[in-house]
Amino acid sequence: MKKFYKITGCALLLSVLMPFNASAQLELKPESLSNPDNEPIEVHPVPHPRQLKWQETEFYAFFHYGMNTYTGLEWGNGDEDRSRFAPTAAPNPRQWLETAKAAGMKGGIAVVKHHDGFCLWPTETTDHNVTNSGNEYGRNTNIPKDFADAARDLGLKYGFYISPWDRNSVHYGTDKYVKDVFLRQCAEIAQYGTDQFEMWFDGANGGNGYYGGRNTTVNVDRATYYDVPNLRDSIHKVCPDCVMWGVGGEARWIGNEAGWAGQTNWSPENRDYAPEGNGMYGSENGWFWLPGESDAKATNMGWFYHDGESPLTSERLFQMYLETVGRNSTLILNIPPNKAGILPEKSVNSLVGMGNLIKARLTDDFAKSAKITVSQERTSGANRNYTAANMTDGNKDTYWATNDGVTEATITLMWDDVKTVRYVELMEYIAKGQRVKKFQIETTQDGESWTRRATNVETTTVGYKRIIPLNGNTANSYGNGYNVKGVRITIQDSKACPLISRVSVY
Ligand code: FUL
């Protein structure tokens, strides 16, 4: 960054009067012209604006629907007779998304092609698509179109899962598959909406399959085979805010598919990370921004619908929310549509129940009525301040900060009357990088003696969002709560001055 130096009038006069050597020793004062708002400098890596918008989606749905819904498989071999895709009613993506909305989700991702290669839209890239399916409901289906239309209508974000691995295609494993099938399919899907927020590219790549009758095993190197730089560039030209997930290299797989992220979870990561290993935690000194997404099932069987399946309880799903969204990850929660192309009522109820728990437990924010003091406020700039009030103004673009070099700080919230509290939520202003490395939370009943809470929790990283149950228990977080007159958060270590955009106490 450029620094401008100001030589004051007095210094100028002295420099004329004094010999050269003496004037050279005059202290030059850094001028603030280059940074009039006294903004803290970034701690790299920082997110791309599209990754920031993506992160704000926080909690969204996953819908696995397709050939497997009718064959009962999880991974179709690619040789399924197309007539087997025969919905018993017109598939209704709007109903899927209405459920997502009622559950408090901000969007959804629909599978439009799984590993079996069967495409849920009319495409010229393969005959293995809905136009050749078993009945009129199937032949008239166009999932990406109906899904995108419904999402826009409901004010939700949307995106699609397109399996790079294709066990139907005779070309899989050759360049022709990448050029004439996969990239063209992605381009077709991009045409269903330039406002997509994520394209999902599965890490399951290659193995045995039908492959147009070759019935063989094809292995590819997923890092190089799919022409990812070209894929990324072409999609971004059409869908500028679309994060290319997984193989696309713009967001990472948390990796356990069980609905939890590491308590310590960095968004920075290294290019050579093993998606199967380190996904839960990221890397403190990772050199590029690769935020985590947790994919998990809301039901007890597969990703696709199976007769006899049951949804997980709303309480269990709420626990997943705390262990993912509450740990600097997004949560993409799968609810399988059934053979009629709708979500079963039991699943809807459980999801809506989860949404109600989130609303009931994480909405009434006591921080808004607290008297908040901080150990230090960063010196204001011309058009920006860094006061404690920025943490409760509901504005994601304002934040509280300390001065440069100050990496320890306290935030104290006090109330005149007793509050029953259970959760503390913190958000960092990650546009300038993820910083906080260690913190702790205490409460007070009398305003004098403080007791540390959540002692069994790794209170290390914060990131985009961290939610700490004060009893330290995500499975049974609600409990009786603590009756307190104050909450104190102490930041004990940070990569640089901490920037906190939100503090909430529920
Ligand atoms: C995995 C796939 O192989 C599963 O079938 C499912 O789609 C899941 C979300 O990702 O890698």
Coordinates of C-alpha atoms and ligand atoms in Angstrom, one line a residue:
M1 CA 0.0 0.0 0.0
K2 CA 1.3 3.4 -0.9
K3 CA 2.1 5.7 2.0
F4 CA 2.0 9.5 1.6
Y5 CA 4.2 11.6 3.7
K6 CA 3.4 15.1 4.7
I7 CA 6.1 17.7 5.3
T8 CA 4.7 20.4 7.4
G9 CA 5.2 24.1 6.7
C10 CA 7.5 24.4 9.7
A11 CA 9.6 21.4 8.5
L12 CA 9.9 23.0 5.0
L13 CA 11.1 26.2 6.5
L14 CA 13.7 24.3 8.6
S15 CA 14.8 22.3 5.7
V16 CA 15.6 25.6 3.9
L17 CA 17.5 27.0 6.9
M18 CA 19.3 23.8 7.9
P19 CA 22.2 22.0 6.1
F20 CA 21.1 19.0 4.0
N21 CA 22.1 16.4 6.6
A22 CA 20.2 17.9 9.4
S23 CA 17.0 18.3 7.4
A24 CA 17.2 14.7 6.2
Q25 CA 16.9 13.6 9.8
L26 CA 13.6 15.4 10.3
E27 CA 10.9 13.0 11.2
L28 CA 8.4 12.6 8.4
K29 CA 4.9 11.9 9.5
P30 CA 2.9 9.2 7.7
E31 CA 0.0 11.0 6.1
S32 CA -3.4 9.3 6.3
L33 CA -4.4 10.2 2.7
S34 CA -4.1 6.6 1.5
N35 CA -6.3 5.3 4.3
P36 CA -8.6 8.1 5.4
D37 CA -11.0 5.7 7.1
N38 CA -8.2 4.1 9.1
E39 CA -9.4 0.7 7.8
P40 CA -7.4 -2.3 9.1
I41 CA -5.4 -4.0 6.4
E42 CA -6.5 -7.5 5.2
V43 CA -5.1 -10.6 6.6
H44 CA -4.7 -12.8 3.6
P45 CA -6.2 -14.9 2.1
V46 CA -9.5 -13.1 1.8
P47 CA -12.8 -14.4 0.2
H48 CA -13.8 -13.4 -3.3
P49 CA -17.0 -11.4 -3.2
R50 CA -18.9 -14.3 -4.6
Q51 CA -17.6 -16.6 -1.8
L52 CA -18.8 -13.9 0.7
K53 CA -22.3 -13.9 -0.7
W54 CA -22.3 -17.7 -0.8
Q55 CA -21.3 -17.8 2.9
E56 CA -24.2 -15.6 3.8
T57 CA -26.5 -18.3 2.4
E58 CA -25.6 -20.3 5.6
F59 CA -28.3 -23.0 5.6
Y60 CA -29.9 -24.5 2.5
A61 CA -31.5 -27.7 1.2
F62 CA -30.2 -30.5 -0.9
F63 CA -32.7 -32.5 -3.0
H64 CA -31.6 -35.9 -4.4
Y65 CA -34.2 -36.9 -7.0
G66 CA -33.8 -38.8 -10.2
M67 CA -33.5 -42.4 -11.6
N68 CA -32.5 -43.8 -8.2
T69 CA -35.8 -42.6 -6.7
Y70 CA -37.4 -45.3 -8.9
T71 CA -34.8 -48.0 -8.9
G72 CA -34.1 -47.8 -5.1
L73 CA -30.4 -47.5 -5.7
E74 CA -28.0 -44.9 -4.4
W75 CA -25.5 -45.2 -7.2
G76 CA -27.1 -46.3 -10.5
N77 CA -24.8 -48.2 -12.8
G78 CA -25.8 -46.1 -15.9
D79 CA -27.6 -49.0 -17.6
E80 CA -31.0 -48.4 -16.1
D81 CA -33.8 -48.6 -18.7
R82 CA -35.0 -45.0 -19.2
S83 CA -38.6 -46.0 -18.9
R84 CA -38.0 -46.7 -15.2
F85 CA -38.1 -43.0 -14.6
A86 CA -41.9 -42.8 -14.2
P87 CA -43.1 -40.3 -11.6
T88 CA -46.6 -41.1 -10.1
A89 CA -47.5 -37.4 -10.3
A90 CA -46.0 -34.3 -11.8
P91 CA -42.7 -33.6 -9.8
N92 CA -43.2 -30.4 -7.8
P93 CA -40.0 -28.6 -7.0
R94 CA -42.0 -25.7 -5.7
Q95 CA -43.2 -27.8 -2.8
W96 CA -39.6 -28.8 -2.0
L97 CA -38.6 -25.2 -1.8
E98 CA -41.6 -24.1 0.1
T99 CA -40.5 -26.6 2.8
A100 CA -37.0 -25.2 2.7
K101 CA -38.3 -21.7 3.2
A102 CA -40.5 -22.8 6.1
A103 CA -37.5 -24.5 7.7
G104 CA -35.7 -21.2 7.7
M105 CA -33.3 -22.1 4.9
K106 CA -32.1 -19.5 2.4
G107 CA -32.0 -21.6 -0.7
G108 CA -31.6 -25.1 -2.2
I109 CA -29.7 -27.2 -4.6
A110 CA -31.4 -29.8 -6.8
V111 CA -29.6 -32.8 -8.2
V112 CA -30.2 -32.7 -12.0
K113 CA -27.8 -35.5 -12.9
H114 CA -26.3 -38.2 -10.6
H115 CA -23.6 -40.7 -11.3
D116 CA -26.0 -42.8 -13.4
G117 CA -25.9 -40.0 -16.0
F118 CA -29.7 -39.6 -16.3
C119 CA -30.4 -35.9 -16.9
L120 CA -33.6 -34.3 -15.5
W121 CA -33.9 -31.8 -18.3
P122 CA -34.2 -32.1 -22.1
T123 CA -30.6 -32.2 -23.3
E124 CA -28.9 -32.8 -26.6
T125 CA -25.8 -34.2 -24.9
T126 CA -27.3 -37.6 -24.3
D127 CA -30.4 -39.7 -24.9
H128 CA -30.3 -40.7 -21.2
N129 CA -32.7 -37.9 -20.2
V130 CA -36.3 -37.2 -19.2
T131 CA -37.6 -36.9 -22.7
N132 CA -37.2 -40.7 -23.1
S133 CA -38.7 -41.6 -19.7
G134 CA -41.5 -43.9 -18.9
N135 CA -44.6 -41.7 -18.7
E136 CA -46.0 -38.3 -19.5
Y137 CA -45.1 -36.9 -16.0
G138 CA -41.5 -37.9 -16.7
R139 CA -41.4 -36.7 -20.3
N140 CA -42.9 -33.3 -19.3
T141 CA -40.4 -32.8 -16.4
N142 CA -37.7 -30.1 -16.5
I143 CA -36.3 -30.0 -13.0
P144 CA -33.8 -27.1 -13.4
K145 CA -36.4 -24.9 -15.1
D146 CA -39.2 -25.5 -12.5
F147 CA -36.7 -25.4 -9.6
A148 CA -35.2 -22.0 -10.7
D149 CA -38.6 -20.5 -11.4
A150 CA -39.9 -21.6 -8.0
A151 CA -36.8 -20.4 -6.2
R152 CA -37.0 -16.9 -7.8
D153 CA -40.7 -16.7 -7.0
L154 CA -40.1 -17.7 -3.4
G155 CA -37.1 -15.3 -2.9
L156 CA -34.7 -18.2 -2.4
K157 CA -31.2 -18.8 -3.7
Y158 CA -30.8 -21.9 -5.9
G159 CA -28.2 -24.0 -7.6
F160 CA -27.6 -27.5 -9.1
Y161 CA -25.7 -30.7 -8.6
I162 CA -24.3 -32.1 -11.8
S163 CA -22.3 -35.3 -11.3
P164 CA -19.0 -35.1 -13.2
W165 CA -18.8 -38.9 -13.0
D166 CA -21.1 -40.4 -15.6
R167 CA -21.5 -44.2 -15.6
N168 CA -23.8 -44.1 -18.6
S169 CA -21.6 -42.2 -21.1
V170 CA -19.6 -44.3 -23.5
H171 CA -17.1 -41.4 -23.6
Y172 CA -16.4 -41.2 -19.9
G173 CA -12.6 -41.1 -19.4
T174 CA -11.9 -39.4 -22.7
D175 CA -11.5 -35.7 -23.6
K176 CA -14.6 -36.0 -25.7
Y177 CA -16.7 -36.6 -22.6
V178 CA -15.4 -33.5 -20.9
K179 CA -15.8 -31.2 -24.0
D180 CA -18.9 -32.5 -25.6
V181 CA -20.9 -33.9 -22.7
F182 CA -19.9 -32.6 -19.2
L183 CA -18.9 -29.0 -20.1
R184 CA -21.9 -28.7 -22.4
Q185 CA -24.3 -30.0 -19.7
C186 CA -22.9 -27.4 -17.3
A187 CA -23.4 -24.7 -19.9
E188 CA -27.0 -25.8 -20.5
I189 CA -27.7 -25.7 -16.7
A190 CA -26.2 -22.2 -16.5
Q191 CA -28.8 -21.1 -19.0
Y192 CA -31.6 -21.9 -16.5
G193 CA -30.6 -18.9 -14.4
T194 CA -27.6 -16.6 -14.3
D195 CA -28.3 -15.8 -10.6
Q196 CA -27.3 -19.3 -9.4
F197 CA -25.3 -19.3 -6.1
E198 CA -23.6 -22.7 -6.3
M199 CA -22.9 -25.6 -8.7
W200 CA -22.1 -28.8 -6.9
F201 CA -19.4 -31.1 -8.3
D202 CA -19.1 -34.4 -6.5
G203 CA -15.8 -35.8 -5.5
A204 CA -17.0 -39.4 -6.4
N205 CA -15.2 -39.8 -9.7
G206 CA -14.6 -42.9 -11.7
G207 CA -14.7 -46.6 -10.9
N208 CA -16.7 -49.4 -12.5
G209 CA -19.8 -48.8 -14.5
Y210 CA -21.8 -49.5 -17.7
Y211 CA -20.2 -46.8 -19.8
G212 CA -22.4 -47.3 -22.8
G213 CA -21.8 -51.1 -22.7
R214 CA -18.1 -51.0 -22.1
N215 CA -18.8 -52.4 -18.6
T216 CA -15.4 -51.6 -17.3
T217 CA -13.6 -49.6 -14.7
V218 CA -12.5 -46.0 -15.6
N219 CA -10.3 -44.0 -13.3
V220 CA -9.6 -40.3 -13.8
D221 CA -7.6 -37.7 -12.0
R222 CA -10.3 -35.4 -10.8
A223 CA -7.9 -32.6 -10.2
T224 CA -7.0 -32.4 -13.9
Y225 CA -9.5 -34.4 -16.0
Y226 CA -12.5 -32.0 -16.0
D227 CA -10.7 -28.9 -17.4
V228 CA -11.7 -27.0 -14.2
P229 CA -10.1 -23.6 -15.0
N230 CA -12.1 -23.5 -18.3
L231 CA -15.3 -24.7 -16.5
R232 CA -14.9 -22.1 -13.8
D233 CA -14.3 -19.2 -16.3
S234 CA -17.1 -20.1 -18.6
I235 CA -19.7 -20.5 -15.9
H236 CA -18.6 -17.3 -14.2
K237 CA -19.1 -15.4 -17.4
V238 CA -22.8 -16.4 -17.3
C239 CA -23.3 -16.9 -13.6
P240 CA -21.0 -14.4 -11.8
D241 CA -22.1 -15.3 -8.3
C242 CA -22.0 -19.1 -8.7
V243 CA -19.5 -20.7 -6.4
M244 CA -18.0 -23.8 -8.0
W245 CA -18.1 -26.3 -5.2
G246 CA -15.8 -29.4 -4.7
V247 CA -14.1 -30.2 -7.9
G248 CA -14.7 -26.6 -8.9
G249 CA -12.3 -25.5 -6.2
E250 CA -14.2 -22.5 -4.6
A251 CA -15.6 -24.2 -1.5
R252 CA -14.6 -27.3 0.3
W253 CA -16.2 -30.5 1.4
I254 CA -16.3 -30.7 5.2
G255 CA -16.2 -34.4 4.5
N256 CA -17.9 -36.5 7.2
E257 CA -21.4 -36.2 5.8
A258 CA -22.7 -36.5 9.3
G259 CA -23.5 -32.8 9.9
W260 CA -20.6 -31.5 11.9
A261 CA -17.6 -29.3 11.3
G262 CA -14.5 -28.9 13.5
Q263 CA -14.8 -26.7 16.5
T264 CA -11.6 -25.1 15.2
N265 CA -12.5 -24.4 11.6
W266 CA -10.4 -22.1 9.3
S267 CA -11.7 -21.0 5.9
P268 CA -8.1 -20.7 4.6
E269 CA -6.8 -23.9 3.2
N270 CA -3.9 -25.2 1.1
R271 CA -4.3 -26.3 -2.5
D272 CA -3.0 -29.8 -1.8
Y273 CA -5.4 -30.5 1.1
A274 CA -7.0 -34.0 1.1
P275 CA -10.8 -33.6 0.9
E276 CA -11.1 -36.9 2.7
G277 CA -9.0 -35.8 5.7
N278 CA -8.7 -32.2 6.7
G279 CA -12.1 -30.9 5.5
M280 CA -13.5 -30.3 8.9
Y281 CA -10.8 -28.0 10.1
G282 CA -9.2 -26.0 7.3
S283 CA -5.7 -24.7 7.8
E284 CA -4.7 -21.8 10.0
N285 CA -2.0 -20.8 7.6
G286 CA -3.7 -22.0 4.4
W287 CA -2.8 -19.7 1.5
F288 CA -6.1 -19.6 -0.3
W289 CA -9.8 -19.1 0.8
L290 CA -11.7 -22.3 0.6
P291 CA -14.6 -22.2 3.1
G292 CA -16.3 -25.4 4.3
E293 CA -19.7 -26.8 3.5
S294 CA -21.3 -29.7 5.4
D295 CA -23.6 -31.9 3.4
A296 CA -25.8 -34.1 5.6
K297 CA -28.9 -36.2 5.4
A298 CA -32.1 -35.2 7.3
T299 CA -33.4 -38.8 6.9
N300 CA -32.2 -42.1 8.2
M301 CA -31.5 -44.0 4.9
G302 CA -29.9 -42.7 1.7
W303 CA -29.5 -39.5 -0.2
F304 CA -32.3 -40.7 -2.4
Y305 CA -35.8 -41.6 -1.3
H306 CA -36.3 -45.2 0.0
D307 CA -39.5 -46.8 1.2
G308 CA -39.6 -47.0 4.9
E309 CA -37.3 -44.1 5.6
S310 CA -37.9 -41.7 8.5
P311 CA -36.7 -38.2 9.1
L312 CA -34.3 -37.4 11.9
T313 CA -35.9 -35.5 14.8
S314 CA -36.1 -31.7 14.8
E315 CA -33.8 -31.7 17.9
R316 CA -31.1 -33.8 16.1
L317 CA -31.3 -31.4 13.1
F318 CA -31.0 -28.4 15.4
Q319 CA -27.9 -30.0 16.9
M320 CA -26.5 -30.3 13.3
Y321 CA -27.2 -26.6 12.8
L322 CA -25.2 -25.7 15.9
E323 CA -22.3 -28.0 14.8
T324 CA -22.1 -26.6 11.2
V325 CA -23.5 -23.1 10.8
G326 CA -22.4 -22.5 14.4
R327 CA -18.9 -23.5 13.5
N328 CA -18.0 -21.4 10.5
S329 CA -19.5 -23.9 7.9
T330 CA -22.6 -23.8 5.8
L331 CA -25.1 -26.6 6.1
I332 CA -26.7 -28.2 3.0
L333 CA -29.3 -30.6 4.4
N334 CA -30.7 -33.3 2.2
I335 CA -34.4 -34.1 2.0
P336 CA -35.3 -36.7 -0.7
P337 CA -38.5 -36.2 -2.8
N338 CA -40.5 -39.4 -3.2
K339 CA -41.8 -41.3 -6.2
A340 CA -44.6 -38.7 -6.6
G341 CA -41.9 -36.0 -6.9
I342 CA -42.8 -34.3 -3.6
L343 CA -41.3 -34.3 -0.1
P344 CA -43.1 -36.8 2.2
E345 CA -45.2 -35.1 5.0
K346 CA -43.1 -36.6 7.8
S347 CA -40.0 -35.0 6.4
V348 CA -41.7 -31.7 5.9
N349 CA -42.8 -31.7 9.6
S350 CA -39.4 -32.5 10.9
L351 CA -37.8 -29.8 8.8
V352 CA -40.4 -27.2 9.8
G353 CA -39.9 -28.3 13.4
M354 CA -36.2 -27.6 13.1
G355 CA -36.9 -24.2 11.6
N356 CA -39.1 -23.4 14.6
L357 CA -36.4 -24.4 17.0
I358 CA -33.9 -22.1 15.3
K359 CA -36.4 -19.3 15.5
A360 CA -37.4 -19.9 19.1
R361 CA -33.8 -20.3 20.3
L362 CA -31.8 -17.9 18.2
T363 CA -33.9 -14.9 17.6
D364 CA -34.5 -12.9 20.8
D365 CA -31.1 -11.2 21.0
F366 CA -30.4 -9.8 24.5
A367 CA -27.3 -8.1 23.2
K368 CA -29.5 -5.4 21.7
S369 CA -30.6 -4.2 25.1
A370 CA -27.2 -4.6 26.8
K371 CA -24.8 -1.9 27.8
I372 CA -21.7 -2.9 25.9
T373 CA -18.2 -1.9 26.8
V374 CA -15.0 -2.9 25.1
S375 CA -11.4 -2.8 26.2
Q376 CA -10.5 -0.6 23.2
E377 CA -12.1 1.0 20.1
R378 CA -10.1 1.5 17.0
T379 CA -9.5 5.2 16.2
S380 CA -12.2 6.3 13.8
G381 CA -11.5 7.4 10.3
A382 CA -13.1 10.2 8.3
N383 CA -16.1 8.2 7.3
R384 CA -15.9 5.0 9.3
N385 CA -15.9 4.2 13.0
Y386 CA -15.2 0.9 14.8
T387 CA -17.3 1.3 17.9
A388 CA -18.9 -1.4 20.0
A389 CA -22.3 -0.4 18.7
N390 CA -21.4 -1.8 15.3
M391 CA -21.7 -5.3 16.7
T392 CA -25.4 -4.9 17.4
D393 CA -26.6 -2.6 14.6
G394 CA -27.7 -5.6 12.3
N395 CA -25.5 -4.3 9.6
K396 CA -23.0 -6.9 8.2
D397 CA -20.8 -4.2 6.8
T398 CA -19.9 -2.5 10.0
Y399 CA -17.7 -3.9 12.7
W400 CA -15.9 -3.2 16.0
A401 CA -12.1 -3.3 15.9
T402 CA -9.1 -2.6 18.0
N403 CA -6.0 -0.6 16.9
D404 CA -3.4 -2.3 14.8
G405 CA -1.2 -4.7 16.9
V406 CA -3.8 -5.1 19.6
T407 CA -4.7 -8.8 19.5
E408 CA -6.3 -9.2 22.9
A409 CA -9.5 -7.5 23.9
T410 CA -12.7 -7.8 25.9
I411 CA -16.3 -7.3 25.0
T412 CA -18.6 -7.0 28.1
L413 CA -22.4 -7.0 27.9
M414 CA -24.3 -5.9 31.1
W415 CA -28.0 -5.8 31.9
D416 CA -29.8 -4.1 34.8
D417 CA -32.1 -7.0 35.2
V418 CA -31.4 -10.7 35.1
K419 CA -31.5 -12.5 31.8
T420 CA -31.7 -16.3 31.2
V421 CA -29.0 -16.9 28.6
R422 CA -28.0 -20.1 26.7
Y423 CA -26.1 -19.1 23.5
V424 CA -23.4 -16.6 22.4
E425 CA -23.1 -15.9 18.7
L426 CA -20.1 -14.1 17.2
M427 CA -19.4 -13.1 13.6
E428 CA -16.1 -11.9 12.2
Y429 CA -15.9 -9.4 9.4
I430 CA -14.3 -11.9 7.1
A431 CA -14.0 -9.7 4.0
K432 CA -10.7 -8.7 5.6
G433 CA -9.7 -12.3 6.4
Q434 CA -10.3 -14.7 9.3
R435 CA -8.4 -13.7 12.4
V436 CA -9.5 -14.8 15.8
K437 CA -7.5 -17.8 17.2
K438 CA -8.6 -18.0 20.8
F439 CA -11.3 -16.6 23.0
Q440 CA -13.3 -17.4 26.1
I441 CA -16.7 -16.6 27.5
E442 CA -17.7 -15.9 31.1
T443 CA -20.9 -14.8 32.8
T444 CA -21.6 -12.9 36.0
Q445 CA -24.6 -13.0 38.4
D446 CA -23.5 -10.1 40.6
G447 CA -21.5 -8.0 38.2
E448 CA -18.3 -8.8 40.1
S449 CA -17.3 -12.4 40.0
W450 CA -17.1 -14.1 36.7
T451 CA -17.5 -17.8 35.8
R452 CA -16.1 -19.3 32.7
R453 CA -18.7 -21.2 30.5
A454 CA -18.5 -23.8 27.8
T455 CA -15.2 -24.9 29.3
N456 CA -15.2 -28.2 27.3
V457 CA -15.6 -26.3 24.0
E458 CA -12.6 -25.4 21.8
T459 CA -13.2 -21.7 21.8
T460 CA -10.6 -21.1 19.1
T461 CA -11.8 -19.9 15.7
V462 CA -14.8 -17.7 15.0
G463 CA -14.9 -17.1 11.3
Y464 CA -18.1 -16.1 9.5
K465 CA -20.2 -17.3 12.4
R466 CA -19.7 -19.2 15.7
I467 CA -22.5 -20.2 18.0
I468 CA -21.4 -21.4 21.5
P469 CA -24.0 -23.2 23.7
L470 CA -23.0 -21.9 27.1
N471 CA -23.6 -25.3 28.7
G472 CA -21.0 -26.7 26.3
N473 CA -23.5 -29.3 25.0
T474 CA -24.7 -29.2 21.4
A475 CA -27.0 -32.3 21.8
N476 CA -28.8 -30.8 24.7
S477 CA -28.0 -27.2 24.3
Y478 CA -31.2 -25.6 25.5
G479 CA -31.4 -26.8 29.1
N480 CA -32.3 -24.4 31.9
G481 CA -29.9 -21.7 30.8
Y482 CA -28.0 -19.4 33.1
N483 CA -29.5 -16.4 35.0
V484 CA -27.0 -13.6 34.6
K485 CA -26.5 -9.9 34.6
G486 CA -23.5 -9.9 32.3
V487 CA -21.6 -11.8 29.7
R488 CA -17.9 -11.2 28.9
I489 CA -16.1 -12.4 25.8
T490 CA -12.3 -12.2 26.0
I491 CA -10.3 -12.5 22.8
Q492 CA -7.0 -14.0 23.8
D493 CA -5.3 -14.3 20.5
S494 CA -5.9 -13.2 16.9
K495 CA -3.8 -13.1 13.7
A496 CA -4.1 -9.3 13.7
C497 CA -6.5 -6.8 15.3
P498 CA -9.9 -8.6 15.6
L499 CA -12.8 -7.3 13.5
I500 CA -16.2 -8.4 15.0
S501 CA -19.3 -7.6 13.0
R502 CA -21.8 -9.1 15.4
V503 CA -22.3 -10.3 18.9
S504 CA -25.6 -11.8 20.0
V505 CA -26.7 -13.4 23.3
Y506 CA -29.8 -15.6 23.3
Ligands
FUL1 C1 -21.5 -38.3 -2.6 C2 -22.3 -39.1 -3.7 O1 -21.6 -40.2 -4.1 C3 -23.6 -39.4 -3.1 O2 -24.4 -40.3 -3.8 C4 -24.3 -38.1 -2.8 O3 -24.7 -37.5 -4.0 C5 -23.5 -37.2 -1.9 C6 -24.1 -35.9 -1.7 O4 -22.2 -37.1 -2.4 O5 -20.2 -38.1 -2.9

